[in-house]
Tab-separated table of C-alpha atoms in Angstrom:
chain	number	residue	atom	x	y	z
A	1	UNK	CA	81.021	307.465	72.613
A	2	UNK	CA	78.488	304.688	72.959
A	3	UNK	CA	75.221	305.240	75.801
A	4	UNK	CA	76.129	303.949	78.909
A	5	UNK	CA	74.432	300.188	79.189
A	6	UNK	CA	72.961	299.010	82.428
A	7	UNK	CA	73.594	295.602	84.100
A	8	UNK	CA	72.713	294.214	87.566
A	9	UNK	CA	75.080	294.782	90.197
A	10	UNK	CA	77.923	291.598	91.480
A	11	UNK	CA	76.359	291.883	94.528
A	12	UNK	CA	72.911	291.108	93.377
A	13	UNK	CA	71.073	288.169	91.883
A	14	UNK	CA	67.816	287.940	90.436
A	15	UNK	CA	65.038	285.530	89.634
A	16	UNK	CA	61.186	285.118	88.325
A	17	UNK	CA	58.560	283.992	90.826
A	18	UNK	CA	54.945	283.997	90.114
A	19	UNK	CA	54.324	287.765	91.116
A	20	UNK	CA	57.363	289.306	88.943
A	21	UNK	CA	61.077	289.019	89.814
A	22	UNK	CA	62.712	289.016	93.112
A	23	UNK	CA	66.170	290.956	93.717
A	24	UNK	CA	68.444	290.046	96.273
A	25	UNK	CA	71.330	291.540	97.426
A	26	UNK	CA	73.874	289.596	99.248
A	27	UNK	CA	75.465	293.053	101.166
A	28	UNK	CA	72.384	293.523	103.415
A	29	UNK	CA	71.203	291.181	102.297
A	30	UNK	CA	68.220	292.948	100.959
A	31	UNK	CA	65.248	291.659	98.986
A	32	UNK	CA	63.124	293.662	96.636
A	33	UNK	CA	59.679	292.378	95.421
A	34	UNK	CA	58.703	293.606	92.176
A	35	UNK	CA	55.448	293.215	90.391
A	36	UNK	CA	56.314	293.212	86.811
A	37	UNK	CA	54.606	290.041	86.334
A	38	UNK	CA	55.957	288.649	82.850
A	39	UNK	CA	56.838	292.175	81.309
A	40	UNK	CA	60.644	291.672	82.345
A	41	UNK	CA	62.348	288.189	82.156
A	42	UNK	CA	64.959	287.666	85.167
A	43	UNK	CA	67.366	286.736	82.148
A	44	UNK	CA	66.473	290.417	80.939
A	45	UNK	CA	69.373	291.409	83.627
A	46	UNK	CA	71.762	288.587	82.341
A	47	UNK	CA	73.888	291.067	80.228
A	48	UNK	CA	74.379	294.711	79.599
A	49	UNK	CA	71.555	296.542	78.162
A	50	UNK	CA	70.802	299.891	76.956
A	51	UNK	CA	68.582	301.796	79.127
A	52	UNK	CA	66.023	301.804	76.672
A	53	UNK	CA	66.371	298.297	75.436
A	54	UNK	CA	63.650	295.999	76.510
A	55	UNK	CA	62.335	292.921	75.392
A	56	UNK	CA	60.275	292.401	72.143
A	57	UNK	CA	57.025	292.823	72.443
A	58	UNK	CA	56.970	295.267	74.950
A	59	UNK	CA	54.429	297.978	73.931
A	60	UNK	CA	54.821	301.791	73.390
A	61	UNK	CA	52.284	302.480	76.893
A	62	UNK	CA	54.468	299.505	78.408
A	63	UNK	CA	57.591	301.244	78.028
A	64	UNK	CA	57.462	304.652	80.297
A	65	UNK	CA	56.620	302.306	83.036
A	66	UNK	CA	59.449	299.745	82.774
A	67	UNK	CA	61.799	302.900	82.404
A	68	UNK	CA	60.526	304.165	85.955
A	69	UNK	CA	61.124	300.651	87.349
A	70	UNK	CA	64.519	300.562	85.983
A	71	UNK	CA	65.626	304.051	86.948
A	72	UNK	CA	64.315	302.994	90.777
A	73	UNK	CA	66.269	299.806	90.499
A	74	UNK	CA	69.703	302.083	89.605
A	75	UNK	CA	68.841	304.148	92.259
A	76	UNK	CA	68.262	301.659	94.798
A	77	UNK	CA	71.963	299.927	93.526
A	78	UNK	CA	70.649	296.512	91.687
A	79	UNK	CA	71.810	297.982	88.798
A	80	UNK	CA	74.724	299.791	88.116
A	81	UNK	CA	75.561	301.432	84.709
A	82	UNK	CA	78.552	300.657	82.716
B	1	UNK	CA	59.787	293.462	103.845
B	2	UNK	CA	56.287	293.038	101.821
B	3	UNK	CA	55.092	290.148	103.802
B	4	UNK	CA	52.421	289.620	100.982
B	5	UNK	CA	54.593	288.647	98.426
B	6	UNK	CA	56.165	286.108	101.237
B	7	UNK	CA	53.409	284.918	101.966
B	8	UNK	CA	52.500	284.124	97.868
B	9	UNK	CA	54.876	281.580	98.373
B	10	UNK	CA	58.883	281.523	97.155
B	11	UNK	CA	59.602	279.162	94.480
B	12	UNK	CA	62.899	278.163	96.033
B	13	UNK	CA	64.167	279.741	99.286
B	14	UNK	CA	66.193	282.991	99.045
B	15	UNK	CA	69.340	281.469	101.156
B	16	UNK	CA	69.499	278.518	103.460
B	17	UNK	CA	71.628	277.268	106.210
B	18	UNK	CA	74.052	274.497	105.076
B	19	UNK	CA	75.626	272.320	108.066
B	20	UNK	CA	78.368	270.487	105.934
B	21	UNK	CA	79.824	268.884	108.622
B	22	UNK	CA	79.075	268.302	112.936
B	23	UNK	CA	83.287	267.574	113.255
B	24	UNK	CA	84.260	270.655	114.879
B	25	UNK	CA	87.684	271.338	116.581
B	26	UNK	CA	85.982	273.261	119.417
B	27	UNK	CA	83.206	272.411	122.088
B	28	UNK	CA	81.877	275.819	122.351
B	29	UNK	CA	79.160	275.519	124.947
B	30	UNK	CA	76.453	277.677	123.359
B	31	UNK	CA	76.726	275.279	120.064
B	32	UNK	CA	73.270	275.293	118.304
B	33	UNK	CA	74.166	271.908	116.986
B	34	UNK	CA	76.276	270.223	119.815
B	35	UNK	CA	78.904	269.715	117.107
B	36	UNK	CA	81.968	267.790	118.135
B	37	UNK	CA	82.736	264.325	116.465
B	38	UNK	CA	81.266	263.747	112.606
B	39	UNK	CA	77.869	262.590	112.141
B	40	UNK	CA	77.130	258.909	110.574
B	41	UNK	CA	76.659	258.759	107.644
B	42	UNK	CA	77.320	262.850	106.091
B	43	UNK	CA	76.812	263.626	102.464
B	44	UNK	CA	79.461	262.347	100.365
B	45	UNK	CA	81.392	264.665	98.147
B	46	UNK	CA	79.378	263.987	95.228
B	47	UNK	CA	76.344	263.387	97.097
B	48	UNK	CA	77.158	266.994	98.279
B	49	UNK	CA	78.246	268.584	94.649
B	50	UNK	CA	75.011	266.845	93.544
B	51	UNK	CA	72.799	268.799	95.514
B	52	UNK	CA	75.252	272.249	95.115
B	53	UNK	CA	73.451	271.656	91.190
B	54	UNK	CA	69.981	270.811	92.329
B	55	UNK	CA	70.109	274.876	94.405
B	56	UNK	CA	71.232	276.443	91.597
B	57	UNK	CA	68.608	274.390	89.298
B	58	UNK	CA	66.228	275.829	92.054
B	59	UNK	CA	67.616	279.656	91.840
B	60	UNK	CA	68.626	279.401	95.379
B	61	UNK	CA	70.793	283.027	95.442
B	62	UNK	CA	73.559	282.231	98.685
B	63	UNK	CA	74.176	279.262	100.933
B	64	UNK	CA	75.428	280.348	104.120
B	65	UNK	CA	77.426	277.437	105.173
B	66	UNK	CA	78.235	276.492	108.695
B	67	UNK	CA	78.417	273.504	111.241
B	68	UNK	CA	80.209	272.017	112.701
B	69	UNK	CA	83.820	273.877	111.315
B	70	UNK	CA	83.125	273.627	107.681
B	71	UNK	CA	86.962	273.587	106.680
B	72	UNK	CA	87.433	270.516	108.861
B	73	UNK	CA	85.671	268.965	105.848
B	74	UNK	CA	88.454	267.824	103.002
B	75	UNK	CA	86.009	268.133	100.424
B	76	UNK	CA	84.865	272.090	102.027
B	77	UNK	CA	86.579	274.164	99.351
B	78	UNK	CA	85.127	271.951	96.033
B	79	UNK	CA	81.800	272.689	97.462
B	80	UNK	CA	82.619	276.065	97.645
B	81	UNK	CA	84.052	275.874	94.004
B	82	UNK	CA	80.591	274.216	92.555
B	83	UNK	CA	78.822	277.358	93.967
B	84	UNK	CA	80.858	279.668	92.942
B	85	UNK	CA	80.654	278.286	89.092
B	86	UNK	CA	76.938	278.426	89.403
B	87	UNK	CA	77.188	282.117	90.408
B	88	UNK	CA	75.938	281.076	93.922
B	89	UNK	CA	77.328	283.455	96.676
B	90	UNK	CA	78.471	281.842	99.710
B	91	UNK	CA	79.006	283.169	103.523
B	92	UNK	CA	81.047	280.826	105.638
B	93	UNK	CA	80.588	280.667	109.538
B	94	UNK	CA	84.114	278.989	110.614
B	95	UNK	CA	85.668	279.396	113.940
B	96	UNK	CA	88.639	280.623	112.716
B	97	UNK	CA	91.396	278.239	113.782
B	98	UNK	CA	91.659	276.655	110.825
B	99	UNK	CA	92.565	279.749	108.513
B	100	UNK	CA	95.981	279.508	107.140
B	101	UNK	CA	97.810	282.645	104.818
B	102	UNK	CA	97.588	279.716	101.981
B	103	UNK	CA	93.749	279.261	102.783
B	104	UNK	CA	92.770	282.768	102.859
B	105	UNK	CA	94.428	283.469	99.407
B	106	UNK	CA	92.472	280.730	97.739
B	107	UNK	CA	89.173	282.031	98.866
B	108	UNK	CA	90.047	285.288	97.975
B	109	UNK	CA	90.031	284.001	94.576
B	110	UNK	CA	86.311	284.123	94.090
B	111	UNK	CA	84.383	287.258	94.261
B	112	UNK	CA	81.354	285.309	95.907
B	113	UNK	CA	82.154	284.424	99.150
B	114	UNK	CA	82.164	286.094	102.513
B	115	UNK	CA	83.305	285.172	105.822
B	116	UNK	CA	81.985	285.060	109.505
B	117	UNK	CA	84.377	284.143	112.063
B	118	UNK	CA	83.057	283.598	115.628
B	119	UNK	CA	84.185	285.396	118.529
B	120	UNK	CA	82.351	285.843	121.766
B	121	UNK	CA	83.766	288.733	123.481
B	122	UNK	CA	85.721	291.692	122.980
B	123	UNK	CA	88.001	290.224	126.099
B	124	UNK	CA	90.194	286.842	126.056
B	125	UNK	CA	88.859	286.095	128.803
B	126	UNK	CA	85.381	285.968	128.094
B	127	UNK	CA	85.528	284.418	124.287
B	128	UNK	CA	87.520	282.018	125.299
B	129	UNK	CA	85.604	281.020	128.282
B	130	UNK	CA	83.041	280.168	125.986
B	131	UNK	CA	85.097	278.407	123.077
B	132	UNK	CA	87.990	276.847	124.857
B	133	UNK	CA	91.648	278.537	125.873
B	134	UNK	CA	93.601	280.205	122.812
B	135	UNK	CA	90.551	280.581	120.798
B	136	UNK	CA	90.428	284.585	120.884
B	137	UNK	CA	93.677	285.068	120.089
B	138	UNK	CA	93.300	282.299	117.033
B	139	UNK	CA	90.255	283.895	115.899
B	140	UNK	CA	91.995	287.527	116.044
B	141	UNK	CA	94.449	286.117	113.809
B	142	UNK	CA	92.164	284.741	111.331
B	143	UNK	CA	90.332	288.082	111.540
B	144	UNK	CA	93.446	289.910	110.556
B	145	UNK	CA	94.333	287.833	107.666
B	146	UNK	CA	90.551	288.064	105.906
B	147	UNK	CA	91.074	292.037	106.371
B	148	UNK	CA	93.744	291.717	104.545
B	149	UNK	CA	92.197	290.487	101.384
B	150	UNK	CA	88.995	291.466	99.435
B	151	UNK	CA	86.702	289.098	101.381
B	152	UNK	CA	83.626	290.649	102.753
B	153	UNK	CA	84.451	289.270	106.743
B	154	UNK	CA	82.893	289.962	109.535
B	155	UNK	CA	82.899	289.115	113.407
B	156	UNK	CA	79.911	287.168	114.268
B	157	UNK	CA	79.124	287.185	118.229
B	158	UNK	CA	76.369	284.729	120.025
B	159	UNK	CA	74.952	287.487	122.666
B	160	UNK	CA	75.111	285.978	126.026
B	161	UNK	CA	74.811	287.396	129.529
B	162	UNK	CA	78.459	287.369	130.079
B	163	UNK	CA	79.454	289.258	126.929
B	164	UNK	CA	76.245	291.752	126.408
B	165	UNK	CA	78.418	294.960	128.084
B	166	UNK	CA	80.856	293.686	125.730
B	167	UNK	CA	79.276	294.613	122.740
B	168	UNK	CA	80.021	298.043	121.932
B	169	UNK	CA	83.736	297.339	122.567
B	170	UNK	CA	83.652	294.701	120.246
B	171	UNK	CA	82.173	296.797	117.672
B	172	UNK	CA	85.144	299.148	118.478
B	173	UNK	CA	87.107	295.747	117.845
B	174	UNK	CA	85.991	295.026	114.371
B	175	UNK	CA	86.509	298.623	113.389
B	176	UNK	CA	89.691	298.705	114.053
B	177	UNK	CA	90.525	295.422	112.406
B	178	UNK	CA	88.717	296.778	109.418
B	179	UNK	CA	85.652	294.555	109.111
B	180	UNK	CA	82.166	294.544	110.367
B	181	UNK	CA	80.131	293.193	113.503
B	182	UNK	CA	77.173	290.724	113.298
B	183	UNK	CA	75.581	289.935	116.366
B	184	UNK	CA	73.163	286.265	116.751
B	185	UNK	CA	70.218	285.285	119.000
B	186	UNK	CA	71.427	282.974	121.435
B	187	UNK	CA	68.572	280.159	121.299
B	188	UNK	CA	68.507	277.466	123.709
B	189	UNK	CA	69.009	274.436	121.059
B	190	UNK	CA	72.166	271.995	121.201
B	191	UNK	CA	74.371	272.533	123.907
B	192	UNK	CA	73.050	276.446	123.930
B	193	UNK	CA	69.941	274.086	125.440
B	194	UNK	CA	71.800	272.262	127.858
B	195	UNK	CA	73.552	275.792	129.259
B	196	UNK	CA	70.519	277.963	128.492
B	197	UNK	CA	70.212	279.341	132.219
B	198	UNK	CA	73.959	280.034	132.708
B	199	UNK	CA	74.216	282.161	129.498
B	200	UNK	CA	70.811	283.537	128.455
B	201	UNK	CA	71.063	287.014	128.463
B	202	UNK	CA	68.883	288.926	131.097
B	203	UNK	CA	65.665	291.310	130.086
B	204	UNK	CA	67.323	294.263	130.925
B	205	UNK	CA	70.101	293.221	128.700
B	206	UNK	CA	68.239	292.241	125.795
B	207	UNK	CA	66.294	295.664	126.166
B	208	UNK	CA	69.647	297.703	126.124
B	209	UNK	CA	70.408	295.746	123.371
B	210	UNK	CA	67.847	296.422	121.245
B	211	UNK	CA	68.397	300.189	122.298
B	212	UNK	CA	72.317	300.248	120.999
B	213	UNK	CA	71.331	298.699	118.069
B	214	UNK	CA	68.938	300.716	116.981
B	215	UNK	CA	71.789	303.283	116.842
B	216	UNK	CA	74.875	300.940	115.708
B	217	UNK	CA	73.161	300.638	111.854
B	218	UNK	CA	76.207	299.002	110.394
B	219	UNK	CA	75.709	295.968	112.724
B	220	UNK	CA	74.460	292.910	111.011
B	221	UNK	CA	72.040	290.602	112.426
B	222	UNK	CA	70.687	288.355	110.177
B	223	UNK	CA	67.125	287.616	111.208
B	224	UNK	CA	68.308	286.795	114.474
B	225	UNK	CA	66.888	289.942	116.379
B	226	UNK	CA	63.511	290.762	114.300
B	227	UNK	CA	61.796	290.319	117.842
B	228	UNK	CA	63.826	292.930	119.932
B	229	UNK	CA	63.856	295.212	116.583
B	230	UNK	CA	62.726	298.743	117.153
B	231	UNK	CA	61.305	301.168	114.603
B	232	UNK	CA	64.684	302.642	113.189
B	233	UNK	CA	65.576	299.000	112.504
B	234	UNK	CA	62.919	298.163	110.491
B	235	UNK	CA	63.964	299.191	107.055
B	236	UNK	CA	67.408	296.796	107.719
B	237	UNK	CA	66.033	293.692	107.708
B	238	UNK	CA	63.175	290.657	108.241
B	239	UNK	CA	59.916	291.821	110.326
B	240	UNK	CA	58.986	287.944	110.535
B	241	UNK	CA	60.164	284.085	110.472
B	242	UNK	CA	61.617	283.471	107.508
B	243	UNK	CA	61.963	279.773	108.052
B	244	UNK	CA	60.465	277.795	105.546
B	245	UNK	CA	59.613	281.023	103.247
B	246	UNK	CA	62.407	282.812	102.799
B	247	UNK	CA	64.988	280.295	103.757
B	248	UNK	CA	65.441	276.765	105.368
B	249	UNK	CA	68.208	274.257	106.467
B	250	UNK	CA	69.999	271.283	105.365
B	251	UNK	CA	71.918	269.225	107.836
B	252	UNK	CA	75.384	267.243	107.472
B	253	UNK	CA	73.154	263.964	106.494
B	254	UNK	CA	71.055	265.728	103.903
B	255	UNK	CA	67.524	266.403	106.039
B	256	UNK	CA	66.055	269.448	105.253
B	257	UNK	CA	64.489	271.661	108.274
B	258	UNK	CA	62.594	274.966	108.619
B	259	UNK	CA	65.647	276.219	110.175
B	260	UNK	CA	69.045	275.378	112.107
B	261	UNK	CA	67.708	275.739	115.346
B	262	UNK	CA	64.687	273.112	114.578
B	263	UNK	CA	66.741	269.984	113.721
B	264	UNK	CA	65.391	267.503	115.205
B	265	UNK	CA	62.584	264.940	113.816
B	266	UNK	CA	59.581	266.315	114.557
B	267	UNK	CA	60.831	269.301	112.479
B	268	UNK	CA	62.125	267.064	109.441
B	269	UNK	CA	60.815	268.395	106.090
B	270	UNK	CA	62.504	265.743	104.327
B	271	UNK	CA	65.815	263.283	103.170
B	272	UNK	CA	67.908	264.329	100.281
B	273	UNK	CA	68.678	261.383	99.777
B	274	UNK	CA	64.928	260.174	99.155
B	275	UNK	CA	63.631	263.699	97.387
B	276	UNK	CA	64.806	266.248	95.550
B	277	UNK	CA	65.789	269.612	96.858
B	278	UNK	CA	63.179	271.368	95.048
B	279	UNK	CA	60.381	268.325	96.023
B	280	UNK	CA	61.115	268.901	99.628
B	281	UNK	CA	60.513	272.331	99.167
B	282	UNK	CA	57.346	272.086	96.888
B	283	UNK	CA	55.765	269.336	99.024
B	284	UNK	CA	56.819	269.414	102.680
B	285	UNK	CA	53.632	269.433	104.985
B	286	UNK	CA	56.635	270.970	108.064
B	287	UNK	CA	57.245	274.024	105.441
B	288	UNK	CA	53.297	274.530	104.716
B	289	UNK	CA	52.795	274.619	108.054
B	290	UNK	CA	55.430	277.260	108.766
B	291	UNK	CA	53.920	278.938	105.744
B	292	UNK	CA	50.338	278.916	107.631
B	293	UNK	CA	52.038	279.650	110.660
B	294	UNK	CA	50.210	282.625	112.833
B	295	UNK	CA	50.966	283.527	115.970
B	296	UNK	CA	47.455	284.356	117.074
B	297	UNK	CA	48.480	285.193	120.555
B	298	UNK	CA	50.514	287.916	119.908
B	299	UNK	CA	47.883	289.977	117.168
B	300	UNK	CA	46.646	292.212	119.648
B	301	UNK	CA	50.431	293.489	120.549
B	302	UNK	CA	51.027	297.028	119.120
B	303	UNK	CA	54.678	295.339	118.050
B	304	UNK	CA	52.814	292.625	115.944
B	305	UNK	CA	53.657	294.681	112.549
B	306	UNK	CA	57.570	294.497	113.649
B	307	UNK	CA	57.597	290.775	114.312
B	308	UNK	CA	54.851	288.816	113.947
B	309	UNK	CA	55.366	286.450	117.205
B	310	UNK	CA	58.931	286.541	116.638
B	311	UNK	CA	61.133	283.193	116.448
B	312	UNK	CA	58.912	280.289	116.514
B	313	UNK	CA	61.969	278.202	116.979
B	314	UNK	CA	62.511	279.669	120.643
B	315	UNK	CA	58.834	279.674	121.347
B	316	UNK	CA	58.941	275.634	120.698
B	317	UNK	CA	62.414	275.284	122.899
B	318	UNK	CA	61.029	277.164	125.866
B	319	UNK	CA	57.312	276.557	125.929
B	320	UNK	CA	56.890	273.279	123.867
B	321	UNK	CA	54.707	275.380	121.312
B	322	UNK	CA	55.477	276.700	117.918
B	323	UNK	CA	52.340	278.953	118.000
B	324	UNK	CA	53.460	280.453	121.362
B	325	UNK	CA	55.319	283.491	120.630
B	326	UNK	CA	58.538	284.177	121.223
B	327	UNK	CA	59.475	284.491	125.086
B	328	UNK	CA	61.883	286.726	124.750
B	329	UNK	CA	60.079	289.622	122.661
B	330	UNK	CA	60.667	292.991	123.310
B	331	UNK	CA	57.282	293.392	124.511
B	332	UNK	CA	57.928	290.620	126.623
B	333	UNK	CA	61.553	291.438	128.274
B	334	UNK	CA	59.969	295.112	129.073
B	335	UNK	CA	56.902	293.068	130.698
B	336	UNK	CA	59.229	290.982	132.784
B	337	UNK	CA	60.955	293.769	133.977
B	338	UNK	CA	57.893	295.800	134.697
B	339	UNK	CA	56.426	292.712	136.983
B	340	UNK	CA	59.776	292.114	138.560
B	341	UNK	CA	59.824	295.301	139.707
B	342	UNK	CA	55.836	295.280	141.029
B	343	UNK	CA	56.944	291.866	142.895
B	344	UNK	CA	60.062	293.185	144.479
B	345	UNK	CA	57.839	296.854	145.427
B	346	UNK	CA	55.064	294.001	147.137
């Protein structure tokens, strides 16, 4: 059976703005500032990914910290796994 | 909310206000916008569908529409199509009247919009003193058939003085019809100018307000009541203006505004019809002053963290001055109270 893929939730949109990408979620609404600068595209969230997919280029120290940030944004229900 | 990255400046605002339309089918006499008969000269459908493109070019995430009735506008449900192909969520403030079975099942077609229908008291007599005779019962109806359906809906209620000990029943109400309650700021702009006296609500009201709220959690407010938020609120929602940062307003003719209760021209950020969207929003010397905005009279409150001088839009109807603070603060209804009370004791 293939790894479960993340996405963002239907609920939520996101964007890039000069300090990293900006969540919103329309039930709330809530917003969620996040610093990533240009480590994550907002297109990153576009489709379904694996959870340790991530963008080329990313580098080996870069990657324990985008894993956090994406385990925080499942937790916090931008994304939802599928 | 991390005011610092607000305060870096949005490249587009998060959601704005979209008055489609001033033709309304009701006189309600708290109407922000005095709606009644059409404006002169609205946006044309494609003038409208045109701009739809320009938000989504901008990465604007939800236009909450309103008016005016926006379904009194023929046009209402291809600008709600446009949005909904560019993935842009949509919340529609309607009345209600105009809801029909056939209506409601078309919306329900699209996973991105939701729906506020206005009601202004969890009695006949008192929503429909307000909105005109037979609108409670309409609006119950339209409630019903939205519950029905997928649609995120929701009851949206103007807090005046005559329905404030309402409240809490009509959060019983929208239980029991199986969708939520939002409650809005009544600010004196529009008609809600014209019968500000006879329907502000009271200190003490606002104060017990505040207090139920901070224990109904599942009650939406918007941004509306930032200024009479307590601490268990805080996590729910905005802890400042968001006008001009966050979020703006464009009116039937296509002027942009910080907001819909600042539509008039001293408040004009600019024409659609001579800018672009995302010009207006770049450029506008109204927004960068909103975005300087401080409320340096209210720093030295102990509730500055929780609202920053509150709704600068209310500061400017009451006192004639943006950088005023909001008159009707918490801090400043328990004030009031406290020096009515010393005046009576003298």
């Amino acid at each position: 059976m293939a790894a479960a893929g993340i996405k963002l939730h239907p609920s939520c949109r996101v964007r890039q703005e000069g300090f990293g990408l900006l969540f919103y979620d329309c039930k709330g609404p809530r917003l969620l500032f996040a610093a990533t600068g240009t480590l994550l595209p907002a297109d990153y969230f576009g489709t379904v990914r694996a959870r340790d997919e991530f963008p080329d280029g990313t580098s080996e120290s870069q990657k324990p910290a985008l894993q956090k940030f994406i385990t925080q944004l499942l937790e916090k229900g931008f994304l939802r796994e599928q | 909310m991390s005011n610092k990255y607000v305060e870096m400046g949005m490249r587009s605002p998060v959601n704005l206000t979209w008055e489609v339309t001033l033709a309304c089918n009701l006189r309600c006499n708290h109407c922000l916008s005095s709606s009644g008969e059409k404006a002169c000269n609205e946006l044309s459908t494609a003038e409208a569908l045109d701009l739809v493109e320009q938000l989504h070019t901008a990465g604007v995430f939800q236009v909450n529409f309103g008016g005016g009735e926006p379904f009194i506008r023929p046009d209402f449900e291809e600008i709600l199509a446009a949005c909904h192909a560019r993935g842009i969520m949509t919340c529609i403030s309607t009345n209600g009247t105009l809801l029909t079975p056939e209506l409601v099942a078309r919306l329900a077609s699209s996973p991105l919009v939701a729906i506020q229908v206005s009601l202004d008291g969890a009695r006949r007599e008192t929503c429909d003193a307000v909105r005109g005779d037979g609108v409670f019962d309409a609006a119950i109806a339209a409630v019903k058939l939205l519950a029905a359906t997928k649609i995120p809906a929701s009851i949206n209620t103007v807090l005046t003085t005559h329905n404030a000990s309402e409240i809490p029943a009509m959060h019983d109400l929208a239980r029991s019809l199986g969708v939520s309650l939002r409650v809005s700021r009544f600010r004196p702009s529009g008609r809600g100018a014209d019968n500000w006296e006879s329907l502000r609500p009271t200190p003490t009201q606002l104060i017990d307000f505040s207090d139920w709220l901070a224990k109904s959690g599942d009650v939406r407010t918007g941004d509306s009541f930032f200024s009479l938020t307590t601490q268990e609120r805080q996590g729910l929602g905005l802890n400042l203006c968001g006008a001009a940062k966050l979020t703006c307003c464009v009116s039937p003719t296509g002027h942009m505004y910080p907001c819909a209760f600042l539509q008039s021209d001293r408040f004009e950020a600019g024409d659609l019809r001579a800018s672009s969207f995302q010009e207006i929003w770049d450029t506008s010397e109204i927004y960068a002053s909103f975005r300087n905005l401080r409320i340096h009279s209210c720093e030295e409150c102990t509730r500055f963290d929780q609202c920053h001088g509150g709704c600068p839009a209310v500061a400017w109807h009451l006192k004639n001055d943006i950088n005023g603070g909001d008159p009707e603060c918490l801090e400043r209804c328990v004030t009031s109270i406290a020096d009515n009370r010393l005046a009576e004791a003298a």
